[in-house]
Each structure stands twice: as structure tokens, then as C-alpha cells.
XYZ file of C-alpha atoms in Angstrom:
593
model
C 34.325 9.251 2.518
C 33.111 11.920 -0.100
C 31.103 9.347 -1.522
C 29.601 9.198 1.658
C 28.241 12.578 1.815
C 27.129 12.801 -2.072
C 25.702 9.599 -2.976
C 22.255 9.855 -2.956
C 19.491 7.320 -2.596
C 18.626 5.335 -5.719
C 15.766 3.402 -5.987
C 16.768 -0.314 -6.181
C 14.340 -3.264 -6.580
C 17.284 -5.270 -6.390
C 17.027 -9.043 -5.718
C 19.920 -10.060 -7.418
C 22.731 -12.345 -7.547
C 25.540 -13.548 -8.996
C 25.991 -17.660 -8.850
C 29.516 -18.228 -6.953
C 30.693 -20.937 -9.055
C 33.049 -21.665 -11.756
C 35.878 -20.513 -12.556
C 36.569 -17.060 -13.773
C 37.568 -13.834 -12.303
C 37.108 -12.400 -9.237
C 35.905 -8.972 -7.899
C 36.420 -7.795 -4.380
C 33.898 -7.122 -2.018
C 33.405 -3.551 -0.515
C 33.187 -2.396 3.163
C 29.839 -0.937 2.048
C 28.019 -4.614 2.530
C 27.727 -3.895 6.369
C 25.502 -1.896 5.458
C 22.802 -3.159 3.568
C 19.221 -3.885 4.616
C 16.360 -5.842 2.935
C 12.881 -4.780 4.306
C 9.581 -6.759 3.071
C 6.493 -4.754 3.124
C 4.102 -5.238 -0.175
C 7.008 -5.367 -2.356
C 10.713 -5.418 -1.207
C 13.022 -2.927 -0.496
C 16.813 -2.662 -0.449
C 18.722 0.403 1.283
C 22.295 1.357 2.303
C 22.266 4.138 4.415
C 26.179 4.453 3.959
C 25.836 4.644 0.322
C 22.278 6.578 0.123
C 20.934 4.008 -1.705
C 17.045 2.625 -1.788
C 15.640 0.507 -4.346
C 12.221 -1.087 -4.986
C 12.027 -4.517 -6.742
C 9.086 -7.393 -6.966
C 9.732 -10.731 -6.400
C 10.397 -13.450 -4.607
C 14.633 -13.210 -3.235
C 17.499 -14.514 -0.923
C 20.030 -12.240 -0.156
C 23.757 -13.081 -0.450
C 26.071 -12.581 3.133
C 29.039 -11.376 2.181
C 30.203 -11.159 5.465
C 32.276 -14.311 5.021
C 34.272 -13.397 1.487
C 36.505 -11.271 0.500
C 36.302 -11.877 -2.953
C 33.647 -13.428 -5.114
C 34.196 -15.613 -8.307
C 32.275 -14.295 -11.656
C 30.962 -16.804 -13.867
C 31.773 -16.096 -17.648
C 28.537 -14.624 -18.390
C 28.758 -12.195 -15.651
C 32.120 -11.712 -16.692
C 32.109 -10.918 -20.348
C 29.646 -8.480 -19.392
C 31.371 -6.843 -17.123
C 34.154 -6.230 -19.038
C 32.688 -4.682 -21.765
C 32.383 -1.843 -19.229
C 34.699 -2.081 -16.341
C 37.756 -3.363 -15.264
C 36.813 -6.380 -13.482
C 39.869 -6.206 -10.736
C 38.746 -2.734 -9.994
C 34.977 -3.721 -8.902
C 33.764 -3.882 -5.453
C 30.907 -5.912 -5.069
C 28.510 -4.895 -2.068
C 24.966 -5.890 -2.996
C 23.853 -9.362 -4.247
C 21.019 -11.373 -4.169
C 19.152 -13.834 -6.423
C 15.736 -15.343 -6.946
C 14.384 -18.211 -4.932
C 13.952 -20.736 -7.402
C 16.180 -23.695 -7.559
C 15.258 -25.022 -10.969
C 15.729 -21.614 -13.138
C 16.009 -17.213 -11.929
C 17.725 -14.082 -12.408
C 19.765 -12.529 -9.993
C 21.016 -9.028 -9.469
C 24.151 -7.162 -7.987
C 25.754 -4.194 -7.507
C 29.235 -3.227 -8.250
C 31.069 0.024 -6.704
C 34.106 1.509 -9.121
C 36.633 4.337 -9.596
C 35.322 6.073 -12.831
C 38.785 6.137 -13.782
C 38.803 2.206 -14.087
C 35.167 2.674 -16.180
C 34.640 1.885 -20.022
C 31.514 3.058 -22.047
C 30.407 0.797 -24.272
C 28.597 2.937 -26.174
C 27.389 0.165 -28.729
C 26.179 -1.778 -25.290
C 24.012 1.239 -23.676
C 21.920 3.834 -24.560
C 22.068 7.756 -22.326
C 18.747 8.411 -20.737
C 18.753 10.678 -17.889
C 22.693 10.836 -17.673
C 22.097 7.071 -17.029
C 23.110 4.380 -19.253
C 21.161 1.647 -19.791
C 21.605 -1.355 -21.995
C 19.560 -1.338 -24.720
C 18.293 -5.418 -24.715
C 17.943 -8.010 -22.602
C 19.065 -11.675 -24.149
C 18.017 -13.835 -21.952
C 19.854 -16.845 -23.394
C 22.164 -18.227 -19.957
C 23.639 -14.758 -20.163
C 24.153 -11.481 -17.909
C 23.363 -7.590 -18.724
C 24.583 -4.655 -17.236
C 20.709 -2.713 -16.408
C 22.275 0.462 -16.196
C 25.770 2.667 -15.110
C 25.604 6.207 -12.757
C 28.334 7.910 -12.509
C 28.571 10.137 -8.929
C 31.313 12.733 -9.197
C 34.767 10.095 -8.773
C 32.620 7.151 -8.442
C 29.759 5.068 -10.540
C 27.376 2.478 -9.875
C 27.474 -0.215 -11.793
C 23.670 -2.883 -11.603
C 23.821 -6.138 -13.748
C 21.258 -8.571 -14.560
C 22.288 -11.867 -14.871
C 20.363 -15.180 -15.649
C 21.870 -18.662 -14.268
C 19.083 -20.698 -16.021
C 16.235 -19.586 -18.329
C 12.818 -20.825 -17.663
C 11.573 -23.645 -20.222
C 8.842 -22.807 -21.024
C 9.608 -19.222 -21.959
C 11.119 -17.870 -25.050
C 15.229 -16.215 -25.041
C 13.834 -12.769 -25.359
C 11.317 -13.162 -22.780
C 11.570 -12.134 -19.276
C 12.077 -15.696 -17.826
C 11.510 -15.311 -13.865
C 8.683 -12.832 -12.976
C 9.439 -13.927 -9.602
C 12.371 -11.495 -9.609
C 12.166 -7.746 -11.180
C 12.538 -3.765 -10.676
C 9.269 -1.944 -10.282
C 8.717 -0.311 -13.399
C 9.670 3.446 -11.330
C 13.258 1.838 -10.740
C 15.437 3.393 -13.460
C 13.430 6.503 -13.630
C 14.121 6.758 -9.190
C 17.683 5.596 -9.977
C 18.329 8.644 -11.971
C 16.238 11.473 -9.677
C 17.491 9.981 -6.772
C 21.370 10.071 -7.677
C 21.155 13.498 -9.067
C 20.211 14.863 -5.659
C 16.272 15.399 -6.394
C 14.217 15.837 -3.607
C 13.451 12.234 -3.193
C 16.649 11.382 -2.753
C 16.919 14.125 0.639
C 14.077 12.398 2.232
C 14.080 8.732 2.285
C 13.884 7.992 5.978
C 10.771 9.785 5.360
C 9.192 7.657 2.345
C 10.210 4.760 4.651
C 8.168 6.111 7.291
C 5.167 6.212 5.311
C 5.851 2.666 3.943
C 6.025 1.704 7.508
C 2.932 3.775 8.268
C 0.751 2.213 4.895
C 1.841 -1.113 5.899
C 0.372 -0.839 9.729
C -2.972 0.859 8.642
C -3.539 -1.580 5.932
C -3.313 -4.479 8.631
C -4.636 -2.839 11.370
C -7.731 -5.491 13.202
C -8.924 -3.208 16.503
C -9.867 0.089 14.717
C -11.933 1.058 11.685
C -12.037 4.614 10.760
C -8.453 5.279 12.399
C -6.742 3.827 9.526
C -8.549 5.497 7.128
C -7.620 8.775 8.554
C -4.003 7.615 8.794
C -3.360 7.083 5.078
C -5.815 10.141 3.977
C -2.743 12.290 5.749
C -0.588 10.916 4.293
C 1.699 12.683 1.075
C 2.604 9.934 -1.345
C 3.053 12.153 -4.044
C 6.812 12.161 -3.980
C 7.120 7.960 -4.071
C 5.736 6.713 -7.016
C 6.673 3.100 -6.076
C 4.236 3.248 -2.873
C 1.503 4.458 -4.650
C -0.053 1.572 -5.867
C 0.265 -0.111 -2.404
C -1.142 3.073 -0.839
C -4.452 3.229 -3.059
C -5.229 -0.630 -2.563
C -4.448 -0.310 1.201
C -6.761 2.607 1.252
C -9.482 1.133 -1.181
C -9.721 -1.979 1.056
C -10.121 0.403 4.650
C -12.618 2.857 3.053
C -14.656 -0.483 2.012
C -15.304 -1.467 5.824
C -17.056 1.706 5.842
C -20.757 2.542 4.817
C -19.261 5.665 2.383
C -19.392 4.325 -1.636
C -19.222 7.784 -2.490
C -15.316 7.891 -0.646
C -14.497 4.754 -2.319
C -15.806 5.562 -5.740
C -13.804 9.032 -5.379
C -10.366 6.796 -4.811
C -11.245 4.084 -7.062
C -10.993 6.686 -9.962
C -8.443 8.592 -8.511
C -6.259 5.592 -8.256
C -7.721 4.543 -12.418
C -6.057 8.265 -13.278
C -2.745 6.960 -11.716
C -2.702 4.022 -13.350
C -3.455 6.101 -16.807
C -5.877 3.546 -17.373
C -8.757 3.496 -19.889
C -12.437 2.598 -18.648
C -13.088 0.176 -22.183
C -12.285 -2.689 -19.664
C -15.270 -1.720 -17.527
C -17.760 -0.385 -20.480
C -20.284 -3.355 -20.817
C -21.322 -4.729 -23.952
C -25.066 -4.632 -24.385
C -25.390 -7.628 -26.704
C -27.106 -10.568 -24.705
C -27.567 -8.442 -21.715
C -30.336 -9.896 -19.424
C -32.049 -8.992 -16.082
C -31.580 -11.279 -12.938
C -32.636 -9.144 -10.449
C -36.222 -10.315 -10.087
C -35.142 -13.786 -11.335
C -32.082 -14.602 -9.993
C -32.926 -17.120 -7.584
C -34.744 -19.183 -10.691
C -31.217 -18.609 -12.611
C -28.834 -19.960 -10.139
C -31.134 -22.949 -9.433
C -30.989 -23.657 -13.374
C -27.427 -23.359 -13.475
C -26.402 -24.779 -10.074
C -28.463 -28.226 -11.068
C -26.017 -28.709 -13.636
C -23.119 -28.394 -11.596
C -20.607 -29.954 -8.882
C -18.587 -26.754 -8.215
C -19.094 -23.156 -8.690
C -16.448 -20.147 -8.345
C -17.339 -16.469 -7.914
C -15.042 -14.031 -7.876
C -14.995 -10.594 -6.003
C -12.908 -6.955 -5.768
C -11.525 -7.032 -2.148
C -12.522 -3.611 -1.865
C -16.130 -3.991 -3.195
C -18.879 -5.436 -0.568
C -21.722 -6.032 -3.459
C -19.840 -8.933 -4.533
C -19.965 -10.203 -1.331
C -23.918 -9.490 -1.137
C -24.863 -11.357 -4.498
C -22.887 -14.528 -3.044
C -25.360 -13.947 0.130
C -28.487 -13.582 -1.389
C -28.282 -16.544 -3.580
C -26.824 -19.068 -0.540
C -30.247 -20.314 -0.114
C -31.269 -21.736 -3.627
C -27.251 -22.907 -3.591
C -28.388 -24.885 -0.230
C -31.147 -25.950 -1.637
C -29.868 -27.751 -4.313
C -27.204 -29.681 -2.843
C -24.455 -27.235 -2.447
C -22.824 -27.843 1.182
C -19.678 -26.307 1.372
C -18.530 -23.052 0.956
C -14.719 -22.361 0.465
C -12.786 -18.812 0.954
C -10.148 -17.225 0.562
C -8.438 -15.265 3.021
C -9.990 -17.629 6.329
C -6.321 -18.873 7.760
C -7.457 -19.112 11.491
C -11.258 -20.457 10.872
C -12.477 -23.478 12.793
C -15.119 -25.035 11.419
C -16.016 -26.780 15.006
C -14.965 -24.359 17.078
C -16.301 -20.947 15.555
C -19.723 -20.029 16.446
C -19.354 -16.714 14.501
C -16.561 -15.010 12.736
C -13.863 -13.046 14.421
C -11.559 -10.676 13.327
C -8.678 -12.253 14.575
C -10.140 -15.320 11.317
C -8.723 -13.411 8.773
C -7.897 -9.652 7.311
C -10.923 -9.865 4.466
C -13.013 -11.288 7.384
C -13.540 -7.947 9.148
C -15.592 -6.318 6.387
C -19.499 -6.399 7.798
C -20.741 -8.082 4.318
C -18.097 -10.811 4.431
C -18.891 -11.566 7.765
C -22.999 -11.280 7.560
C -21.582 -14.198 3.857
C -20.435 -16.333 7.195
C -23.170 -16.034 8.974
C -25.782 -17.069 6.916
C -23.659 -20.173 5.446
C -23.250 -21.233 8.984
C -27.411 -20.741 9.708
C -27.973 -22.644 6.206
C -25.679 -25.251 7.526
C -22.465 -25.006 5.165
C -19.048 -26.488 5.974
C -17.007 -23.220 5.605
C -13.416 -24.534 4.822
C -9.970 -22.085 4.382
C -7.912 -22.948 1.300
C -5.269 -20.428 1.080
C -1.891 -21.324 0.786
C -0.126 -21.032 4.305
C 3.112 -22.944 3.231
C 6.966 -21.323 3.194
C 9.223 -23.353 0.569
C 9.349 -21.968 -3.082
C 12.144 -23.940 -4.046
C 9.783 -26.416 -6.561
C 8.172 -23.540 -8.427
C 8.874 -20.912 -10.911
C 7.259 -18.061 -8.611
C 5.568 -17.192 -5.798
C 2.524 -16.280 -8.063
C 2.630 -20.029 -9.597
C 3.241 -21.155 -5.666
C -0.003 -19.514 -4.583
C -2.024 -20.817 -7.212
C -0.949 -24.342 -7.775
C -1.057 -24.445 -3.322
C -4.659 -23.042 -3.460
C -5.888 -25.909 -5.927
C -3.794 -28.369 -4.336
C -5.813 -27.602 -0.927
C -9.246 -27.090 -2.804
C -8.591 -30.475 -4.317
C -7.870 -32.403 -1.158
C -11.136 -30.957 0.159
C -13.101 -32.106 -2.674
C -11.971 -35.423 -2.670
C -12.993 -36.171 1.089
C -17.290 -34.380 0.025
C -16.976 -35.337 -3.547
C -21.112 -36.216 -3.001
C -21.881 -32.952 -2.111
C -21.230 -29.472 -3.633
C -18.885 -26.847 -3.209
C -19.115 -23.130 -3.651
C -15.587 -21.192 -4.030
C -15.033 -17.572 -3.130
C -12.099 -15.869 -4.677
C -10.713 -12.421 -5.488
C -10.337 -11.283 -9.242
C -8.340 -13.528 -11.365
C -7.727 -16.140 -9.371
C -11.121 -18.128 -11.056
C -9.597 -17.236 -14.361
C -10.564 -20.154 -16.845
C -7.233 -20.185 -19.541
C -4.832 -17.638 -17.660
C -3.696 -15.578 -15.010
C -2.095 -12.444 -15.027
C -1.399 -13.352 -18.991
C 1.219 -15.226 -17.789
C 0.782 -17.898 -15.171
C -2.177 -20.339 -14.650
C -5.064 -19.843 -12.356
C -6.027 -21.891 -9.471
C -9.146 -22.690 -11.351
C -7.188 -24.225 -13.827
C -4.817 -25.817 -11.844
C -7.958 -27.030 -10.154
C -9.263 -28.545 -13.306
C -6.385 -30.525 -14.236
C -5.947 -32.449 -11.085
C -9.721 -33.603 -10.667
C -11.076 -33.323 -14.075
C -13.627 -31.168 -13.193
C -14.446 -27.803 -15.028
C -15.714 -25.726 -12.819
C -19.347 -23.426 -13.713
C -17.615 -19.581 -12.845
C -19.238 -16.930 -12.529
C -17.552 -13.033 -12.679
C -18.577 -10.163 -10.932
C -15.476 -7.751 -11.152
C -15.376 -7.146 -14.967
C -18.222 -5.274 -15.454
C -18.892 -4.288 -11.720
C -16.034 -2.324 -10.377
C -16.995 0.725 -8.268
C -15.578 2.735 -11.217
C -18.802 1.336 -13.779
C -21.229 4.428 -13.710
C -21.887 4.590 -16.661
C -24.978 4.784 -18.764
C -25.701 0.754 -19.575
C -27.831 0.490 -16.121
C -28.916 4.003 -15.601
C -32.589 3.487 -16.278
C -32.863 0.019 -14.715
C -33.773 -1.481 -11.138
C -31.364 -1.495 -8.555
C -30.069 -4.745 -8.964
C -28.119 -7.671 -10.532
C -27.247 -8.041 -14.358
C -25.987 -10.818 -16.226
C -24.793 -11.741 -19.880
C -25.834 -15.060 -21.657
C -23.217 -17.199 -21.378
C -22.789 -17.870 -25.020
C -22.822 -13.713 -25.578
C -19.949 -13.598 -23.014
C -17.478 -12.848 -24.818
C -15.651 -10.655 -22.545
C -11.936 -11.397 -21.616
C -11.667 -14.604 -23.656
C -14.466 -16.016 -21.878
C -12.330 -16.175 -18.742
C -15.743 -16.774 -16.788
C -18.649 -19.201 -18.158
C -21.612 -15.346 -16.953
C -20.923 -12.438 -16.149
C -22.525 -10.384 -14.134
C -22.846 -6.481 -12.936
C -25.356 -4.660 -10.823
C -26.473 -0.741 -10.112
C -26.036 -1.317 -6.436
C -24.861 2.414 -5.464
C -25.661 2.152 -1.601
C -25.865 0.268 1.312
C -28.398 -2.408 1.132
C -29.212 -1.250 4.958
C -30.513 1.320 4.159
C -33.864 1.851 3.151
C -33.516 1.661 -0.893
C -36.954 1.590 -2.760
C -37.801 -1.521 -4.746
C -34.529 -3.734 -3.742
C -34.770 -6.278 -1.481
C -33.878 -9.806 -1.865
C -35.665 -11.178 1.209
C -38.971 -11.073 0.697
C -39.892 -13.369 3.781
C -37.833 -10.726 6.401
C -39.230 -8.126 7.680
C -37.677 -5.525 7.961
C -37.789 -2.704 11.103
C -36.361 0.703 11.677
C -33.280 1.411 14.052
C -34.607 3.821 16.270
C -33.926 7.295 15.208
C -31.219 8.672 17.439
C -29.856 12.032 17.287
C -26.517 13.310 18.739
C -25.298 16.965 19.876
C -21.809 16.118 18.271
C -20.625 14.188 14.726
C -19.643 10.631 16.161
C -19.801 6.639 14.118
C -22.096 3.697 14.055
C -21.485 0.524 15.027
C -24.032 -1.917 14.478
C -23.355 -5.219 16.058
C -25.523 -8.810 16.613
C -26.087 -8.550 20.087
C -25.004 -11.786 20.655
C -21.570 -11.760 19.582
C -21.161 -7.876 21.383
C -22.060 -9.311 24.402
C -19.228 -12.393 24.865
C -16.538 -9.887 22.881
C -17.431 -6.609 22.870
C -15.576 -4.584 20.032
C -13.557 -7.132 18.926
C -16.566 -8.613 17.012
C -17.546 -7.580 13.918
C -20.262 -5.036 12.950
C -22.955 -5.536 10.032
C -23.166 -2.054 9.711
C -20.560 0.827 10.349
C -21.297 4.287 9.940
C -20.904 8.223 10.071
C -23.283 10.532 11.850
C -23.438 14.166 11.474
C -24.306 16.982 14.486
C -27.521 16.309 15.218
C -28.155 13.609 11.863
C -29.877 10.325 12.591
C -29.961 7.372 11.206
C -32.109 4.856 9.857
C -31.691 1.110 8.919
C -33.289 -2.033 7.624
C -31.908 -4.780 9.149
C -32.785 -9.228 9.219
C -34.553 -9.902 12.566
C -32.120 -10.344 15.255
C -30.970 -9.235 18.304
C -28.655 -6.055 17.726
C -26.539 -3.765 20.003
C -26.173 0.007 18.193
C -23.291 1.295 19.811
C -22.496 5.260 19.656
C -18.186 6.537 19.354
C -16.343 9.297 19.163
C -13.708 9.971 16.234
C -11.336 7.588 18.471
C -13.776 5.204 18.167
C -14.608 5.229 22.274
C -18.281 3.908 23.540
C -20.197 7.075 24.445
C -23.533 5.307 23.859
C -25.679 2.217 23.147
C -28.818 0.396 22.763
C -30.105 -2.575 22.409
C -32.316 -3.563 19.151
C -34.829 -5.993 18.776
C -36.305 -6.920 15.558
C -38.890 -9.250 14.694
C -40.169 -11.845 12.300
């Protein structure tokens, strides 16, 4: 039981296995199984509390019960490889799982021995951190041992093995990307079973995963969850960092505050060590659309049966081009809007969107998208794939994609005489790849109707992170390159386009407005004796759910601050919270033609 006491948590982003077939030897299996746990948050997470043990990994797995063996057949991959290092009648097997996939995968498991019964290869495995860790990865229908760490009497042994290599990648390529360590692992593996402070608190870090995970999902309150993960300390984890930033990104971007979410947008660029030459635009056959862009997108949406635009999650301007160009779309024969994200939509039944239609859907700006695509008249159709088996693909990533197009497609084909608008985040309207790797649903899209879709990108050159000097002297507005300049990204997208768009289009911004036929009236000025938020809802929808529907405009005031807007005619209800986000006050607000 001394093990017990010193082993310390080790960061696994284990989904590994070992296939129990053939013949060969066979290892036994420790007591320690009983206590294994798999948790699925963004990524997935393995922990033994016996054995102090927590590991990261990405990917798509199926855990191995031991529970009914007490010993386990190796095939002779896994085998040889083990013996270069171990005796194999010595191991005790207690963690195994594999990938998903049925056709090809990797699996992973873990192996408990006696250091006495331990042999260094030293020709195998390089020492880095009093870890050893093998130097390649062959992945030719063969098995590697990741890494050995020895605890006082006892080591840890992790292999990676590979039952059947993916065709269409190359032996020294990483064949299933549906199965891997987070790219922390072996550096965690080595703090973390050294006794490091990590390792002495991971109920803790699983607390805060816990606590990331419910903010990030959270449909009844807005500013809560922001104040939730701001508390948080997610220095310590590097492996819930990334998580943590997006989760808080996407919550900040609810909010009227671009100057919180262009504070964590570069503080989450520094974590990533990443270089800004992605987001510095290139000023050759720059052009203005601003004052023009309604003439544009009738010029290029003549030509055209289907058009994608893509969007940052976290980045409501995106969002705001799509809505200020829905007339001339309507106008020209474009009758059905697609997005992603919409799993509980009705297209009958939904006079107005709810929170409860999707995560995405509770931003003001997406919902305000809805609204005026249901006032044009659009069909507003879900696409996203909803569907559980992975066993005929190489990944979930492939899964999602191929799914997405698959549904698209099937929509098309039943209003192939009218046209179709698609909303999608980042990549996914990638013209020749995705994620270098994979293919995109565009393209997936193309090959099963034939149609090549007109795409349009907004996030290259239009992340919150772009302040730089290419649009300092110009008019608040929309950009665009000439498509045959656009030679950004392999021309991934057939224009790209960026805008100067540093505030809230509500409020009262000289020389930008897209509407020219609204007018537009002031919320009453309304001062308060105490800081409190904004909620600006269409009186309509307030009325039949209260604060369950969702707000075109959500603010901060100040002590004694007040606030004004520019908002379409409509009926609106201003409501007045506390920090709990409690009704202390509200109005009604009518504004005219």
C-alpha cells in the first residue's frame, strides 16, 4: 500500500487499448482497475484515485472492463514491445482503452511493475524529466512504449499500440487523430509523479473542470458565468486552459463589453505563443464595401445557388454582416437560411428564437440574424450532426463534417429551385481542407451534389485581435479583398472580408448605419443610485416568457450612468437587475417608423 500513499497524479490522456486477440502472452490484471474513472467534459479525462493518477487525452474512446479477466492476451506487437522493457509475466495491466473506429485506431494502456522486473532499453528511449520516452513512433501495425516512471519500488509503464493504420496516411504519420495525449501529457506525467504541486491538488483542478464546464453551458443567466470563470485560477492546469479561454471568450461575447473580450482574446493569443501574421491583412486588392455592399452581394449572389459565411463563435460582427445583407440575399432568390448550432428549432412551430433552440442561439446578434430571416420570410433549417455511431468513420472530426453535408445535402435536394444561405463557424466552409488534415463540410458538400459553393470569410482577417493599422483611417465598416487578390490561406474562401466595427452597433456610432429606411429613437435616459445590467428585450417575446427570452441588447450600468441606444422600431421592454441578475426595474419602449 506504499504505492498508495506516494503515487502521485499523472496526467493521462489515455484512450487506449490493447486488441484481446491472438495468441501470445499474457499479463495479469491489477486490483487497481476498480478504480478507474473516465469523465467527458471538452476533452476526456482518465483518473485513479487509488493510484493518484489523472490524465488528459483527445479523442474519440471505449474503455476496456476488466472486471471480467484476470488475465489479458498481448498480441505480438504489443508484445515485442513490451519486452524490450519489462518482463511481460511481471505486468499488471489496469488501464485500457482504444479508439472507436472499427475500420483502423490506436489504443493505449497502462501497465503497473516491480522495478526489479524492469529493463531500460536505452537504445529504445530517450531521459527527459527522469522520464523515458521512446524516441519514434512507427506506425507500421506496430506498438510503442510512450514513456516509463519509475515511483520509488514501482514504475509506470504507457504503450501506444496501433491494430490497423489508416490508408490513407503514411507509416510515420500519426494515423488516428481521433485518439491522442494533449500535447501537456508527458510534461504533467513527469510534474505530477514527482510530487509537484499539481499533483497535491487534483480534486481541485477537477473542480474547476467541473465548474468551466457548467458556466460555459449555462442558458438562465448571463453575467453569472462570466464572473464564475473570471475567479477562477487556471494557472496551475495547463490542459484546461484552452477550454477555459474559449468558454470564457464565448460568455463575455453575450455581453455589450468588446473591450473585455478583446483583453482575453489576446491574453488567450499570448498562451497560445501565437504570432499575429495570420491576422495582419494584406493590402493588395483591398476594396471598400461598406457604402456598397448591398450592390456587391447582389452581383455576386446572382451568380450563385449557395453561399457559406463563416463566423468566430465569440465574435457578434460576423453575425451582423450576415444581417445586414439578408435583404438583397431575399431579394434575389435566396430562401433558406441554414445554421449551425439550431438542434431544437421548429421551423412551424417557433415564432421567435428561444434559448432552450440552441447554445450559439442565446447571443442577442444571433438571435436579432433569426429574427429578421423569419420577417424576410426564410426557411431557417438546423443541419448539425445529432447522430451517436462512429463506427464507419476515421474520427469524430470526419463524423461531424461528412454528417453536416450529408444533412445540408438532403435539404438541398427537396428546394433545389430556390437558394440557400449557410452559416458556419471558422473552418468548417474551408474550400480544400480542414484542420490540414481532414475535409470540410463544404467540401464534402461539393462532392455529393456537384455544386461549388460561392464562400465568403470573415474570421481571417476579422478576429477581435485585428487592431491594427490597415483600417485605422477608414469608415466604420465592412472590407473586402478581390477575389482573384485573395490569396490568403490557399484561397480557402472565394472573398474575404474584415471590418473596423469596435462597438456595439446600438449604440449611437457616427456615420454607420446600414438601415437607412429605420429610424432610429433614443432609449430613454435612465439613471440609477446603484451599478446594476441592461436587458433589452422585444416586448413581445418578454411578455409570453419573461427572462427566458432573449435580449437584443445586454448591458452594464454604472452608479448613477445612463444609457443610450439606437434601436429598429419595435415594441421593447428595458428591464433594470442587480449583479444576480433580479428585476428591480422596467419600462416599456416604443419606437416608431
Amino acid at each position: 500500500m506504499g504505492l498508495i500513499k506516494r503515487f502521485t497524479i499523472v496526467q493521462l490522456s489515455l484512450l487506449l487499448a490493447i486488441v484481446f486477440c491472438g495468441c501470445g502472452s499474457t499479463v495479469k490484471i491489477s486490483d487497481y482497475y476498480k478504480f478507474n474513472e473516465i469523465n467527458i467534459f471538452y476533452f476526456q479525462n482518465y483518473n485513479n484515485d487509488s493510484l493518484k493518477l489523472n490524465i488528459d487525452f483527445n479523442g474519440s474512446h471505449r474503455y476496456i472492463d476488466l472486471n471480467s479477466r484476470n488475465k489479458v492476451k498481448l498480441e505480438p506487437d504489443v508484445k515485442k514491445s513490451l519486452k524490450s522493457v519489462a518482463y511481460l509475466e511481471k505486468l499488471k495491466l489496469f488501464f485500457v482503452s482504444k479508439s472507436t473506429m472499427k475500420k483502423w485506431g490506436s489504443s493505449y494502456s497502462c501497465f503497473l511493475i516491480d522495478n526489479k522486473n524492469l529493463k531500460y532499453n536505452k537504445q529504445l528511449f530517450t531521459e527527459r524529466n527522469n522520464i523515458l520516452i521512446s524516441e519514434v513512433f512507427h506506425y507500421r501495425n506496430s506498438a510503442n512504449v510512450i514513456c516509463i516512471k519509475s515511483i520509488d519500488d514501482f514504475s509506470l509503464v504507457f504503450l501506444n499500440s496501433l491494430y490497423k493504420r489508416h490508408p490513407n496516411r503514411t507509416s510515420d504519420e500519426m494515423q488516428d487523430d481521433s485518439l491522442y495525449l494533449t500535447r501537456n501529457t508527458l510534461t504533467e506525467v513527469s510534474s505530477l509523479v514527482s510530487g509537484s504541486e499539481f499533483a497535491k491538488t487534483v480534486s481541485k483542478r477537477r473542480k474547476i473542470l467541473d465548474t468551466i464546464n457548467a458556466a460555459f453551458n449555462e442558458v438562465n443567466k448571463y453575467f453569472q458565468p462570466v464572473t464564475i470563470l473570471e475567479s477562477l485560477d487556471v494557472e496551475p492546469y495547463k490542459t484546461l486552459k484552452s477550454f477555459y479561454y474559449q468558454a470564457l471568450l464565448t460568455r463575455i461575447s453575450f455581453l455589450d463589453d468588446l473591450e473585455k473580450l478583446y483583453r482575453t482574446r489576446m491574453d488567450y493569443i499570448t498562451y497560445l505563443s501565437d504570432t499575429n501574421s495570420k491576422e495582419e491583412m494584406q493590402k493588395k486588392g483591398e476594396s471598400k464595401i461598406s457604402k456598397n455592399i448591398l450592390d456587391t452581394i447582389v452581383t455576386l449572389a446572382k451568380a450563385n445557388k449557395v453561399i457559406m459565411v463563416n463566423e468566430s463563435h465569440y465574435d457578434f460582427r460576423h453575425r451582423y454582416f450576415l444581417y445586414n445583407i439578408l435583404d438583397s440575399l431575399y431579394s434575389n432568390g435566396y430562401r433558406n437560411l441554414c445554421l449551425e448550432d439550431y438542434k431544437n428549432y421548429n421551423n412551424q412551430l417557433s415564432s421567435f428564437p428561444q434559448r432552450k433552440d440552441g447554445f450559439y442561439i442565446q447571443e442577442p446578434f444571433m438571435a436579432q440574424l433569426i429574427r429578421k430571416a423569419k420577417l424576410l420570410g426564410f426557411n431557417i433549417y438546423p443541419y448539425e450532426d445529432t447522430t451517436g455511431d462512429i463506427n464507419n468513420y476515421s474520427s469524430l472530426i470526419e463524423k461531424r463534417e461528412y454528417t453536416q453535408a450529408k444533412n445540408f445535402y438532403k435539404l438541398y435536394q427537396a428546394d433545389s429551385n430556390n437558394k440557400w444561405i449557410v452559416y458556419a463557424g471558422m473552418e468548417h466552409v474551408n474550400k480544400k481542407s480542414f484542420m490540414t488534415n481532414y475535409q470540410s463540410f463544404c467540401m464534402y458538400f461539393t462532392r455529393l451534389s456537384g455544386i461549388n459553393p460561392f464562400v465568403m470569410n470573415q474570421t481571417n482577417f476579422s478576429l477581435l485581435s485585428n487592431r491594427t493599422d490597415y483600417l485605422i483611417n477608414k469608415p466604420t465598416g465592412y472590407y473586402y479583398f478581390e477575389p482573384d487578390s485573395s490569396n490568403h490561406n490557399n484561397k480557402q474562401a472565394d472573398l474575404y472580408i474584415a471590418n473596423n466595427i469596435y462597438q456595439n452597433p446600438y449604440l449611437d456610432i457616427a456615420g454607420f448605419q446600414f438601415e437607412p429606411t429605420k429610424k432610429y429613437r433614443i432609449v430613454p435616459q435612465s439613471e440609477t443610485d446603484r451599478a446594476c445590467k441592461i436587458f433589452v428585450y422585444i416586448s413581445k417575446e418578454f411578455d409570453q416568457i419573461g427572462q427566458k427570452a432573449i435580449p437584443i441588447y445586454i448591458g452594464s450600468l454604472k452608479e448613477h450612468e445612463s444609457l443610450k441606444l439606437r434601436l429598429p422600431a419595435d415594441e421593447y421592454a428595458a428591464i433594470i437587475t442587480d449583479e444576480n441578475e433580479k428585476i428591480i426595474a422596467g419600462s416599456k419602449i416604443h419606437i416608431e417608423e
